[in-house]
Coordinates of C-alpha atoms and ligand atoms in Angstrom, one line a residue:
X1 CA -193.0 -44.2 46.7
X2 CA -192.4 -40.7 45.7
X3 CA -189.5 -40.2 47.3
X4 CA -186.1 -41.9 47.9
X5 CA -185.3 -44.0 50.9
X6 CA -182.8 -43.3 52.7
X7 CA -180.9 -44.9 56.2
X8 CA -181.0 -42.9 59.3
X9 CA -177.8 -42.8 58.7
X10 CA -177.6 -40.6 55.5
X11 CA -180.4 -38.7 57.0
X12 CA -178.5 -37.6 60.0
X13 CA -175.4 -36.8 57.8
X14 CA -177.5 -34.0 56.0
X15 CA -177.3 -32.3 59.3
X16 CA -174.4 -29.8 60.0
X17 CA -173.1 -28.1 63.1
X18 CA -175.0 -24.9 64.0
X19 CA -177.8 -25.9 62.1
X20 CA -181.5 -25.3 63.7
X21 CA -183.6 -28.6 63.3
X22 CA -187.1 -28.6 64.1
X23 CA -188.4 -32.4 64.9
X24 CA -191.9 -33.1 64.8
X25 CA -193.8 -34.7 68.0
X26 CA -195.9 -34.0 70.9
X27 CA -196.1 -34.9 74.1
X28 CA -193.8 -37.7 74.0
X29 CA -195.6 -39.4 71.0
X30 CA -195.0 -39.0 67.2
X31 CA -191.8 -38.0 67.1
X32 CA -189.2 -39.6 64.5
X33 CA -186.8 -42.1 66.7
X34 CA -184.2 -43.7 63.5
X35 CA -182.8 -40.8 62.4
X36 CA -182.2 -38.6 66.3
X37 CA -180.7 -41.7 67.2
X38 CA -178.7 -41.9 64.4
X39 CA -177.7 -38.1 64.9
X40 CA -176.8 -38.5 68.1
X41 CA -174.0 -41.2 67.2
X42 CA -173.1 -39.0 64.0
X43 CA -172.7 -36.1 67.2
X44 CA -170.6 -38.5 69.2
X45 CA -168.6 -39.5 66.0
X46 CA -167.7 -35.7 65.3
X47 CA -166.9 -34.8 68.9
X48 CA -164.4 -38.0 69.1
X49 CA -162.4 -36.5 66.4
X50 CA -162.3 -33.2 68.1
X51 CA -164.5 -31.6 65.8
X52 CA -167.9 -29.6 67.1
X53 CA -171.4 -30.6 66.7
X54 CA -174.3 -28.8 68.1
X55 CA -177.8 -28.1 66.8
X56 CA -180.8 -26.1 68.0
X57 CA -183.9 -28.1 69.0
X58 CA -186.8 -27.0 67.9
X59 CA -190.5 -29.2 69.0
X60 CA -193.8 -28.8 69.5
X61 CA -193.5 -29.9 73.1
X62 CA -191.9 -32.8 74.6
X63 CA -190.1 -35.8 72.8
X64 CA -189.4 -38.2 75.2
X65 CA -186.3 -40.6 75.4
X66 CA -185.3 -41.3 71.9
X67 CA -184.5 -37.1 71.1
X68 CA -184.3 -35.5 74.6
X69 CA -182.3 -38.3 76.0
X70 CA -180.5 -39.4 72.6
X71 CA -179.4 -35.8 71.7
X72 CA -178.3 -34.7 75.2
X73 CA -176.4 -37.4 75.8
X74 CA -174.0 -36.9 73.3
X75 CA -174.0 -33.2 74.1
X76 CA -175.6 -32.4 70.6
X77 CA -178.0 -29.9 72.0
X78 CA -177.1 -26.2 72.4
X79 CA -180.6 -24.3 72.2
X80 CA -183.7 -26.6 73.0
X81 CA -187.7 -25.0 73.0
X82 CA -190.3 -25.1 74.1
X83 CA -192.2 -28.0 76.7
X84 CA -189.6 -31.0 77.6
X85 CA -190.0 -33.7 80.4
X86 CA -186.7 -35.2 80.4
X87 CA -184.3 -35.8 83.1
X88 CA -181.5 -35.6 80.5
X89 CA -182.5 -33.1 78.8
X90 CA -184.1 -31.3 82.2
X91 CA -180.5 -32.0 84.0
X92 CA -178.5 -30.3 80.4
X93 CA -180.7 -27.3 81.1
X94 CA -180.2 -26.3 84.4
X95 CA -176.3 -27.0 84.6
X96 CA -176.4 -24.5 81.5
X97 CA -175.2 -26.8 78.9
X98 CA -178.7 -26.1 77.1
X99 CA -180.2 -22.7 76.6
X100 CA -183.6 -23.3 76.6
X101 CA -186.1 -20.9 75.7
X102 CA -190.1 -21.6 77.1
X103 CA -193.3 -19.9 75.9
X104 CA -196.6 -21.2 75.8
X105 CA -197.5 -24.0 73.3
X106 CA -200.0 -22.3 71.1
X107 CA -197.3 -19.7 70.3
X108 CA -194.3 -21.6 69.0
X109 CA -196.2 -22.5 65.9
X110 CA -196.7 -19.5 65.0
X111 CA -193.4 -18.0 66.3
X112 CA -191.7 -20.1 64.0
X113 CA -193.3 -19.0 61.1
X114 CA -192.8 -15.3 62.0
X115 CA -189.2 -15.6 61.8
X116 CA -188.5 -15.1 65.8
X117 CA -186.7 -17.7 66.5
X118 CA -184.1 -18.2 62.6
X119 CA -184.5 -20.1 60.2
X120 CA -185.3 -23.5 60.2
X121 CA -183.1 -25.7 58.1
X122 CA -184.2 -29.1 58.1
X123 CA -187.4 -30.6 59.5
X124 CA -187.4 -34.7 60.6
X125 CA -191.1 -35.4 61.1
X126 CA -192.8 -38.9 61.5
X127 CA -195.4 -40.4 59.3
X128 CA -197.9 -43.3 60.0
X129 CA -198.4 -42.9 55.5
X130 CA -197.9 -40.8 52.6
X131 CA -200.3 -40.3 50.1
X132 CA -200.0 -40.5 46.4
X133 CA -199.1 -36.9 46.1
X134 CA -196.6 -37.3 48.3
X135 CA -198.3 -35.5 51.2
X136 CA -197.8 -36.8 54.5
X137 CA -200.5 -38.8 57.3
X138 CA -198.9 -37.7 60.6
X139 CA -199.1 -40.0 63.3
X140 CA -199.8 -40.4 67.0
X141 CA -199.5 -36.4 67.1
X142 CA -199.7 -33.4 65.2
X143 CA -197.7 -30.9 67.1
X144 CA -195.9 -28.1 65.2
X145 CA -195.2 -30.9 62.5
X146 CA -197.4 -28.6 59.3
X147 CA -195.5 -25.4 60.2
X148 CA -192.0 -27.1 60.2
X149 CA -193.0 -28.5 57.2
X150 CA -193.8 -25.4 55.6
X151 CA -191.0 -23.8 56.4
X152 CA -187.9 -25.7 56.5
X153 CA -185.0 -25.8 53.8
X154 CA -185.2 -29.8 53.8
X155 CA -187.2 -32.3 55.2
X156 CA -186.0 -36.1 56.1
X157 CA -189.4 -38.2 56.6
X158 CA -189.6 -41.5 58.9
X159 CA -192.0 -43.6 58.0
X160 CA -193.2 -45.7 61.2
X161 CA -194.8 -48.9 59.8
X162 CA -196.0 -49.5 63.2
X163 CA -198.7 -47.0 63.0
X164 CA -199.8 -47.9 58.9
X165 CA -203.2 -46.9 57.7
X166 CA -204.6 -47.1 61.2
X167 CA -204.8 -43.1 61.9
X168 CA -205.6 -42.1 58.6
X169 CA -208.8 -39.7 58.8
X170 CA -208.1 -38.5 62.5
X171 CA -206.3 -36.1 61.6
X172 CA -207.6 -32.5 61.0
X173 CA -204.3 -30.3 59.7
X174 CA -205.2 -26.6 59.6
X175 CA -202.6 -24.0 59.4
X176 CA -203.1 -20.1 60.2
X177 CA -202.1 -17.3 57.8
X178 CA -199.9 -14.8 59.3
X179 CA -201.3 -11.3 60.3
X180 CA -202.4 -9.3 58.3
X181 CA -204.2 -11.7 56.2
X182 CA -205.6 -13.9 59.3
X183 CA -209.3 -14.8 59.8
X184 CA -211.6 -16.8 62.6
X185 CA -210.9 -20.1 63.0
X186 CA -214.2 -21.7 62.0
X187 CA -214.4 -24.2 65.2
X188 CA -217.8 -23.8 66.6
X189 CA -218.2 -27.3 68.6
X190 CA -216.0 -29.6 69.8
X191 CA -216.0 -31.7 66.8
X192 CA -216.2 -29.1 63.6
X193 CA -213.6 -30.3 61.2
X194 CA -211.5 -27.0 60.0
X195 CA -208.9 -28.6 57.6
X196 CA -207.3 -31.7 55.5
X197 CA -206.4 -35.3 56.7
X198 CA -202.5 -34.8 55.7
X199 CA -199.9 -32.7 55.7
X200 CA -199.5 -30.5 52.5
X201 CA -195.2 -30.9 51.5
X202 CA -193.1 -29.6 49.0
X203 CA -191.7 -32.3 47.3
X204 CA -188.7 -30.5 46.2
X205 CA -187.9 -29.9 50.0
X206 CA -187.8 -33.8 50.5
X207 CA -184.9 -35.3 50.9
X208 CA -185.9 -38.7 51.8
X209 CA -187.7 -41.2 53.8
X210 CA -186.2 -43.5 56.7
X211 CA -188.4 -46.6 57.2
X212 CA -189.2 -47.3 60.8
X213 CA -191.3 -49.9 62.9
X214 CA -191.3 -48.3 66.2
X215 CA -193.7 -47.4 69.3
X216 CA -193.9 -44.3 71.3
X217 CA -192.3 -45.2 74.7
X218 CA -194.3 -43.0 77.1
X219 CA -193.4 -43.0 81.0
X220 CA -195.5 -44.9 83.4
X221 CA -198.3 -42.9 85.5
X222 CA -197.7 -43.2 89.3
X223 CA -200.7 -45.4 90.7
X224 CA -203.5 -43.1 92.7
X225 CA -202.2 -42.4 96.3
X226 CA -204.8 -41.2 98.8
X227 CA -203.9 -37.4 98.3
X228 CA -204.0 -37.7 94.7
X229 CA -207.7 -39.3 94.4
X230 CA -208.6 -36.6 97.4
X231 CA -207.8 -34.0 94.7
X232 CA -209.5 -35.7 91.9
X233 CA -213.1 -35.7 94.1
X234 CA -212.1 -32.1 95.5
X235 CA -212.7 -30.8 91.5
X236 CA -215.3 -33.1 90.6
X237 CA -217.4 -31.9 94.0
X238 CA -217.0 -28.5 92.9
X239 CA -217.9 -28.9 89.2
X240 CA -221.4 -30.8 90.6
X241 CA -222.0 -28.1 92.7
X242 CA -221.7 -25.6 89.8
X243 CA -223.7 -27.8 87.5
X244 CA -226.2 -28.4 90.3
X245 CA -226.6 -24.3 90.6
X246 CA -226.9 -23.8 86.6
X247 CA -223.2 -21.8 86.4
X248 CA -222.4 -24.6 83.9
X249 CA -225.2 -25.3 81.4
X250 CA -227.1 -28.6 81.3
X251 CA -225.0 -29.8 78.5
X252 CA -222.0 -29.8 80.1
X253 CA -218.7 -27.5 78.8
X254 CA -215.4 -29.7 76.8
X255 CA -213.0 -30.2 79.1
X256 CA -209.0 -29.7 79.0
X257 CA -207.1 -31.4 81.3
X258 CA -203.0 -31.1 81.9
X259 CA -200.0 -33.4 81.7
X260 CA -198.8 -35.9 84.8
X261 CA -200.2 -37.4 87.4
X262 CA -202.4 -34.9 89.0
X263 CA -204.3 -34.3 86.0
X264 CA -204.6 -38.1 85.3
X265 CA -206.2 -38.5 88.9
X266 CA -208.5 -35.8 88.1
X267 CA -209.8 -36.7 85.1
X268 CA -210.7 -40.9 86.2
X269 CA -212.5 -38.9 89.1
X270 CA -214.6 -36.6 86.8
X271 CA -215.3 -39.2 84.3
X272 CA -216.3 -41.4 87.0
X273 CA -218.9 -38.8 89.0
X274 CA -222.0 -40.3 88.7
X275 CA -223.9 -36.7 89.1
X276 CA -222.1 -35.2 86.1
X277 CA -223.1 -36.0 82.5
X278 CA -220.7 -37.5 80.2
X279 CA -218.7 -35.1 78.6
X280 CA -216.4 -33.9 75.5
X281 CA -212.5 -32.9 75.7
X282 CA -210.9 -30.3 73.7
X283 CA -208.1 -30.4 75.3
X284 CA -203.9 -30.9 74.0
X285 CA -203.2 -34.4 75.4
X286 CA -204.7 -36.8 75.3
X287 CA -203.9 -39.5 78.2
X288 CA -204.7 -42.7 79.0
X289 CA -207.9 -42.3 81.3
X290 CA -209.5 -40.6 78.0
X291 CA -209.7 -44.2 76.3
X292 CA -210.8 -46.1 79.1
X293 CA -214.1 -43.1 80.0
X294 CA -214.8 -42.9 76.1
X295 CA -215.4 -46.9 76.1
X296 CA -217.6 -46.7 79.1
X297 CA -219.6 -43.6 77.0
X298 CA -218.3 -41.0 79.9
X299 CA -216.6 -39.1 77.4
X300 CA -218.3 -38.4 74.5
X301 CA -215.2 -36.9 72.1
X302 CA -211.6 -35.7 72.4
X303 CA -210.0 -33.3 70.2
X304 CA -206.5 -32.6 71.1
X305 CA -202.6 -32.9 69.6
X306 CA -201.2 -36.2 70.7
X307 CA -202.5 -40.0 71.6
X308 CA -199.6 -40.0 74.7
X309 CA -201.0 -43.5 75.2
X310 CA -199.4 -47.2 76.8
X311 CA -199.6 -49.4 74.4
X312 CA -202.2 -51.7 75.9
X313 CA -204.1 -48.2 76.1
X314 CA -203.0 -47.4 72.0
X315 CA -204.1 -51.3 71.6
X316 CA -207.3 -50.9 73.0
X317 CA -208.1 -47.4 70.5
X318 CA -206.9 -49.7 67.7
X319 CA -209.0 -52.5 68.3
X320 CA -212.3 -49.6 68.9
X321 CA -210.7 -48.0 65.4
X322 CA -213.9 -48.0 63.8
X323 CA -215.8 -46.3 66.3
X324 CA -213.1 -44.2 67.7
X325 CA -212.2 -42.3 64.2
X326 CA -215.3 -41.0 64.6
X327 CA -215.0 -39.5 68.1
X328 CA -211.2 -38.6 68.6
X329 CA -209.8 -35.4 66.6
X330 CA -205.9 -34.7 66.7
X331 CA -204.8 -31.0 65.3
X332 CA -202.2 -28.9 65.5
X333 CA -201.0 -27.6 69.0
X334 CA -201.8 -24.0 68.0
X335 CA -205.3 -24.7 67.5
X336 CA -206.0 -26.9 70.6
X337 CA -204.4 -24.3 72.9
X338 CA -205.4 -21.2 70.4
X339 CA -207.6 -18.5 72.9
X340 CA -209.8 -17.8 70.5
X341 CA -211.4 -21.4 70.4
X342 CA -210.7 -22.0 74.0
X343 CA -212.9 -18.9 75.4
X344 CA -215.5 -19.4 72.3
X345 CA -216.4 -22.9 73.2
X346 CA -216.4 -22.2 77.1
X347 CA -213.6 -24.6 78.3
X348 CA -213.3 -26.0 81.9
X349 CA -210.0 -26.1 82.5
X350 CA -207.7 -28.2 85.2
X351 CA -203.5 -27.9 85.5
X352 CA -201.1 -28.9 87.6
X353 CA -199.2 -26.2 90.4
X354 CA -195.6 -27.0 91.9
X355 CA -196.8 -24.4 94.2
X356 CA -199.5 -21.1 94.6
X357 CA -199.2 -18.2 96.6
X358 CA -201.6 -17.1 99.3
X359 CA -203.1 -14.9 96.2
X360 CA -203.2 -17.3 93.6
X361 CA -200.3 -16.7 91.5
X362 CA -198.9 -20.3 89.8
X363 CA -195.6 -21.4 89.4
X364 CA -195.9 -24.5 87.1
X365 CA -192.1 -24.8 85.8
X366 CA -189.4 -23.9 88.9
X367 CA -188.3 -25.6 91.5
X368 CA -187.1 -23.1 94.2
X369 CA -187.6 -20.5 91.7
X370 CA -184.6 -21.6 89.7
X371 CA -184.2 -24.6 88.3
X372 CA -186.5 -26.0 85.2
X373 CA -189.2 -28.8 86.0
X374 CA -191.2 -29.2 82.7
X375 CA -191.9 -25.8 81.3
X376 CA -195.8 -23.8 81.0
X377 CA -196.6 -26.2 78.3
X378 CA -200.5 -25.2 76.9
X379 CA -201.5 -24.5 81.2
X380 CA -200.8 -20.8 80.4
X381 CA -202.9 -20.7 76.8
X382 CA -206.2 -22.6 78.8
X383 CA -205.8 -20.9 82.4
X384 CA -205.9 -17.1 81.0
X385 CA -209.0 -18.0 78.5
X386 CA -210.5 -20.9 79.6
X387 CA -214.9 -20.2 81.6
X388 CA -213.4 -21.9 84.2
X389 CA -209.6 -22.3 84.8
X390 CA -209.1 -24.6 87.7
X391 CA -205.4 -25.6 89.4
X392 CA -204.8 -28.3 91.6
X393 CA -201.7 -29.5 93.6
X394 CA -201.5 -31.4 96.8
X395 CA -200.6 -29.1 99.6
X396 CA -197.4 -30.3 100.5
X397 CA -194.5 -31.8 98.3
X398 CA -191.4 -34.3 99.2
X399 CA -193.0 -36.1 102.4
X400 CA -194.4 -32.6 103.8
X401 CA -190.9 -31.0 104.0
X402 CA -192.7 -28.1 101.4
X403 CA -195.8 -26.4 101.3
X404 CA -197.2 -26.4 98.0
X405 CA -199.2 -22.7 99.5
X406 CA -196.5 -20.0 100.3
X407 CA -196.8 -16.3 100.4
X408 CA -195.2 -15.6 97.5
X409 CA -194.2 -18.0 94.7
X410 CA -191.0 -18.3 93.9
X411 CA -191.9 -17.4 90.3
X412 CA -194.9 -17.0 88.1
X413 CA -196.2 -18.6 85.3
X414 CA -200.4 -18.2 85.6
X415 CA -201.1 -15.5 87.4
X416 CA -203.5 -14.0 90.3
X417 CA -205.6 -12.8 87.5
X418 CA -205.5 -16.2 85.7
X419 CA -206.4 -18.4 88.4
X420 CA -210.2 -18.8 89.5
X421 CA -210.2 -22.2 91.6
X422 CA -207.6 -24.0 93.4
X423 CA -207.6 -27.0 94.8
X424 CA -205.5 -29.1 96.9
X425 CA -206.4 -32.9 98.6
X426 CA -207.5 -30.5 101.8
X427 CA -210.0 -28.1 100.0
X428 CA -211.5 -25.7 97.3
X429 CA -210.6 -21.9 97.4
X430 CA -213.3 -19.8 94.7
X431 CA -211.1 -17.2 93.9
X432 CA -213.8 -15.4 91.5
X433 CA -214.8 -11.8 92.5
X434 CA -212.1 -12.2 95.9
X435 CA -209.6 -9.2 96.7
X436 CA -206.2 -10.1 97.8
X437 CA -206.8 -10.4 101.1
X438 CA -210.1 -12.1 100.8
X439 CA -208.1 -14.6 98.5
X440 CA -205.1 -15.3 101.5
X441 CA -207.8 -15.9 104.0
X442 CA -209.6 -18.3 101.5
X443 CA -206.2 -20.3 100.6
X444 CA -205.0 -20.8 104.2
X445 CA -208.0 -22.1 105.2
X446 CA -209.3 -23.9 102.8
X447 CA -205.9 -25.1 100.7
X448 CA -203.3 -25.2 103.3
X449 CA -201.7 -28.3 105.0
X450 CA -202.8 -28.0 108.7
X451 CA -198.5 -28.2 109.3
X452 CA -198.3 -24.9 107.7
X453 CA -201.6 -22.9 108.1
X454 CA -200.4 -21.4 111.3
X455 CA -196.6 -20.1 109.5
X456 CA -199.0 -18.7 106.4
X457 CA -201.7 -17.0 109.1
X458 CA -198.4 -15.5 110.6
X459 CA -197.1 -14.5 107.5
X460 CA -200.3 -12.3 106.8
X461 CA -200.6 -10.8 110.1
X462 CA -196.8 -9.8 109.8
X463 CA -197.9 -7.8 106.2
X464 CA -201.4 -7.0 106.6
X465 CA -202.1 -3.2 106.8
X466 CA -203.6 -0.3 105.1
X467 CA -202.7 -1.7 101.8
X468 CA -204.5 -3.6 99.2
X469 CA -202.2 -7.1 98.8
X470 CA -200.5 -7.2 102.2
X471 CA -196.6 -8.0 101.7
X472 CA -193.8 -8.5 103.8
X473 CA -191.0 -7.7 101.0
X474 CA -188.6 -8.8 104.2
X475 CA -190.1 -12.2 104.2
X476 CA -192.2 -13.1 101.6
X477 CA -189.3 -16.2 100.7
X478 CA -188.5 -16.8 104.2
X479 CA -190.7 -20.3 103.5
X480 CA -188.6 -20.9 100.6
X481 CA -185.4 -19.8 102.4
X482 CA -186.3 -21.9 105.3
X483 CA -186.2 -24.9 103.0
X484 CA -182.8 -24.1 101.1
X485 CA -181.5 -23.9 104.4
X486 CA -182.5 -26.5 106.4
X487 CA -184.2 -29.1 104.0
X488 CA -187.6 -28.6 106.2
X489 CA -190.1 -25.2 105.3
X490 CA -191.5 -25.7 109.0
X491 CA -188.6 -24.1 110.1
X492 CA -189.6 -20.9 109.2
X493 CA -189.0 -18.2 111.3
X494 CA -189.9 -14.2 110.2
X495 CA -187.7 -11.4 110.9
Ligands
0RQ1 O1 -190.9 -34.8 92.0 O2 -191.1 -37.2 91.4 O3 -188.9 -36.2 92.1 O4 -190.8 -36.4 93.8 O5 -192.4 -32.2 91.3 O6 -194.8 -33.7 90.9 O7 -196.7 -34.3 92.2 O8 -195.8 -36.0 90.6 O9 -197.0 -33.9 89.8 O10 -196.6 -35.4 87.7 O11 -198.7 -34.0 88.1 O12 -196.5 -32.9 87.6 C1 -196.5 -29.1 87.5 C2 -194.6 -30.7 87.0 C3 -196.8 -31.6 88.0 C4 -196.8 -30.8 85.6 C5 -196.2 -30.5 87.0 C6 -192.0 -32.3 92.7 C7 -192.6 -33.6 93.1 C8 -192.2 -34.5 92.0 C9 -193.8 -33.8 90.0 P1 -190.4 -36.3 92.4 P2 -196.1 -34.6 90.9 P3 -197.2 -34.1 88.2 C10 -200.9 -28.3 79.4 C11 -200.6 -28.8 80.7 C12 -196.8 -27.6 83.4 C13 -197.3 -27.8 82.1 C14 -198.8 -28.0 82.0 C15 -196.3 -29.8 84.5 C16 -192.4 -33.6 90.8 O13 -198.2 -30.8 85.6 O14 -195.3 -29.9 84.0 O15 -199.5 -27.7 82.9 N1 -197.1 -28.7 84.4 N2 -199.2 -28.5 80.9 O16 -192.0 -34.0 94.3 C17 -190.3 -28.8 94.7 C18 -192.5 -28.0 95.0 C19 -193.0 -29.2 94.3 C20 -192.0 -30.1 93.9 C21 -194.0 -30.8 93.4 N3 -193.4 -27.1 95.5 N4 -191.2 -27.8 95.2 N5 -190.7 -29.9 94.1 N6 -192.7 -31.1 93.3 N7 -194.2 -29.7 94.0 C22 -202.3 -28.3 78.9 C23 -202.8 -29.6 78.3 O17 -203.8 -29.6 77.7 C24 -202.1 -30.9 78.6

């Protein structure tokens, strides 16, 4: 070993108050456990003696329990970006003990490097091996992980014995040059490999390795209700009748599809649409329905950032490892979600809406317009460049006391111009080549739970006139207001 082993301990005692610490992970998966942990009770340690300890948090996207939870807990966060999707963490951000900053996935990379958001002093990523050089195989993602290498002051390494020798080779670690000296990035197919199998470190930078033995602990999917497969067959109807009229060519397009259960639902119902060929995935997670498809030959390759995978599902890749090296591709977040690739290679993609207005604007990330869910995550980089950017949501939310379709969203993340199909469990709405008010009358009827349709057709009566999107600026959140006010939306009433 090139490097000197360290306890978590010691490694989290090279961390000082104010510092900004970038930790390496995606989507739940691959990120260092030992040494957070460890950090956390360091925090704790401080804070009982009355002295202050607070870093800034920067990912590639979400960590799950043993950071988000660890780190907030002992109130040892005081600046956290980007994507998170944890009820600690979530809870630490919207009481305003966490400033937290969002932006879409494929930019953090890249903002990082540029200097936007400070320096970055010391970077804790998580290895499955390191070569003889000393460079590192990542593990069950790749995330942001060969930009925080590249620039932070120090870097702590935890080796996770769990994962040893069984990922090396699926990686493909590619890192952009910052403008003025950037070029293409030479990704023509799904499957073109652009870049090494490890991570390229500065050994001087190292300060050590913590040894670890560890799984990702990734949160159970809800099973499929009735609205949920609905939703699932709503999408893969529509993308049959698109094949079926030669919009999508006869080899089919790759595939992204988003984070939670929506997008889970969707994807076993494309995969398991007998009238569409077996496809390929570049996509930025990749979730447990991927393995089961690519065993039964629906899916054809995957190419994304993280393996957010159960471990019977992580089992089952392991015990395919052979094969599977050969079909699954994990690269850095900013060239999954980068908008180059996605509009050259013609990707169909599907994410998840809290809620869409009556013109297809999408908020993703606020409940009630003010307090954070999840964040954009890569939904913004795929929806604005993707051939087809699909959203889904079922129409109403907490027992049918919301409507998922309002006439205005309570704020924007995708937006009208970004959003081409949308889907709930009652219908399609094509919003391609549709002017606002072609796209309200589409929504209502076709997206709209029947509860509601009649408050939304009111709604657009009340604002429709010589204008070309028809507004009521007196009660475009009346919906939302109804809600706030008295826990149920059908109690809308216009002024
Ligand atoms: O809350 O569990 O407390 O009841 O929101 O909703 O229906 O379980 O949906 O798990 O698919 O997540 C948008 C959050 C959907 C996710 C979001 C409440 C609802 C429930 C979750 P409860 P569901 P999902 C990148 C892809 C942004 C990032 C992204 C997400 C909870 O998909 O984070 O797309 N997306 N990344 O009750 C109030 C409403 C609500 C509401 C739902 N209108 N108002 N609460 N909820 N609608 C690209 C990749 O490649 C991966």
């Amino acid at each position: 070993m090139k490097y000197p082993i360290l306890s978590a301990e010691e490694a989290a005692a090279l961390i000082i108050d104010g510092q900004t610490v970038g930790i390496g992970g995606f989507s739940s998966v691959g990120t260092p456990k030992a040494v957070p942990a460890a950090l956390a009770q360091h925090a704790e340690t401080l804070h009982n003696e009355g002295k202050p300890f607070k870093i800034g948090l920067i990912t590639g996207g979400a960590t799950g329990n043993q950071v988000d939870s660890a780190l907030t807990e002992a109130h040892a966060v005081a600046f956290r970006t980007p994507f998170q999707s944890n009820k600690e963490m979530r809870n630490a951000i919207n009481s305003g003990e966490v400033q937290y900053f969002d932006l879409h996935l494929s930019q953090i990379g890249q903002d990082v490097r540029y200097g936007f958001l400070g320096k970055i002093d010391v970077a804790i990523i998580e290895a499955s091996g390191i070569t003889p050089e000393g460079d590192l195989i990542l593990s069950t993602s790749v995330g942001i992980s060969p930009t925080l290498t590249c620039v932070a002051d120090k870097i702590i390494i935890e080796l996770n014995e769990a994962h040893a020798g069984k990922l090396t080779g699926m990686h493909d670690i590619f890192v952009l040059d910052n403008p003025p000296y950037r070029r293409e990035i030479p990704i023509y197919k799904v499957n073109d490999r652009t870049g090494s199998i490890s991570v390229k470190v500065d050994s001087k930078k190292v300060a050590g390795v913590v040894l670890t033995n560890e799984r990702d602990q990734i949160a159970a999917f809800t099973p499929l209700n009735e609205t949920t497969r609905q939703i699932g067959q709503n999408v893969a109807d529509f993308l049959v009748k698109e094949y079926r009229q030669g919009a999508i060519p006869k080899e089919f397009l790759p595939l992204q599809s988003g984070v939670g259960n929506i997008a889970n639902a969707v994807l076993g119902a494309l995969g398991g649409d007998p009238h569409l060929p077996a496809f390929s995935m570049y996509t930025e997670v990749i979730q447990n329905s991927v393995i089961d498809l690519m065993l039964e030959e629906r899916i054809r390759f995957v190419a994304g950032s993280s393996l957010t995978l159960s471990d019977d599902k992580l089992d089952l890749l392991y015990e395919h490892i052979g094969e599977m090296k050969d079909r699954v591709l994990l690269r850095p977040q900013e060239i999954t979600n980068h908008p180059e690739v996605i509009r050259r290679l013609g990707i169909i993609a599907v994410n998840t809406a809290l809620e869409a207005d009556i013109f297809g604007n999408v908020n993703s990330t606020h409940v009630s317009g003010s307090k954070m869910m999840n964040g954009i995550g890569g939904s913004g980089d795929f929806a604005r460049n993707a051939y087809l950017s699909i959203f889904t949501t079922p129409s109403t939310a907490k027992g049918g006391l919301i409507s998922s379709i309002v006439p205005q969203v309570s704020h924007v993340d995708s937006t009208e111009h970004d959003v081409r199909i949308l889907v709930t469990e009652q219908g399609v709405a094509d919003l391609r080549g549709k002017s606002p008010l072609q796209r309200a009358r589409l929504i209502i009827e076709n997206c709209a739970h029947p509860d509601y349709k009649e408050l939304l057709w009111d709604y657009l009566k009340l604002s429709e006139g010589h204008c070309h999107t028809p507004m009521s600026l007196r009660n475009a959140f009346q919906m939302h207001l109804a809600f706030a006010e008295t826990g149920d939306m059908r109690n809308t009433k216009y002024v």
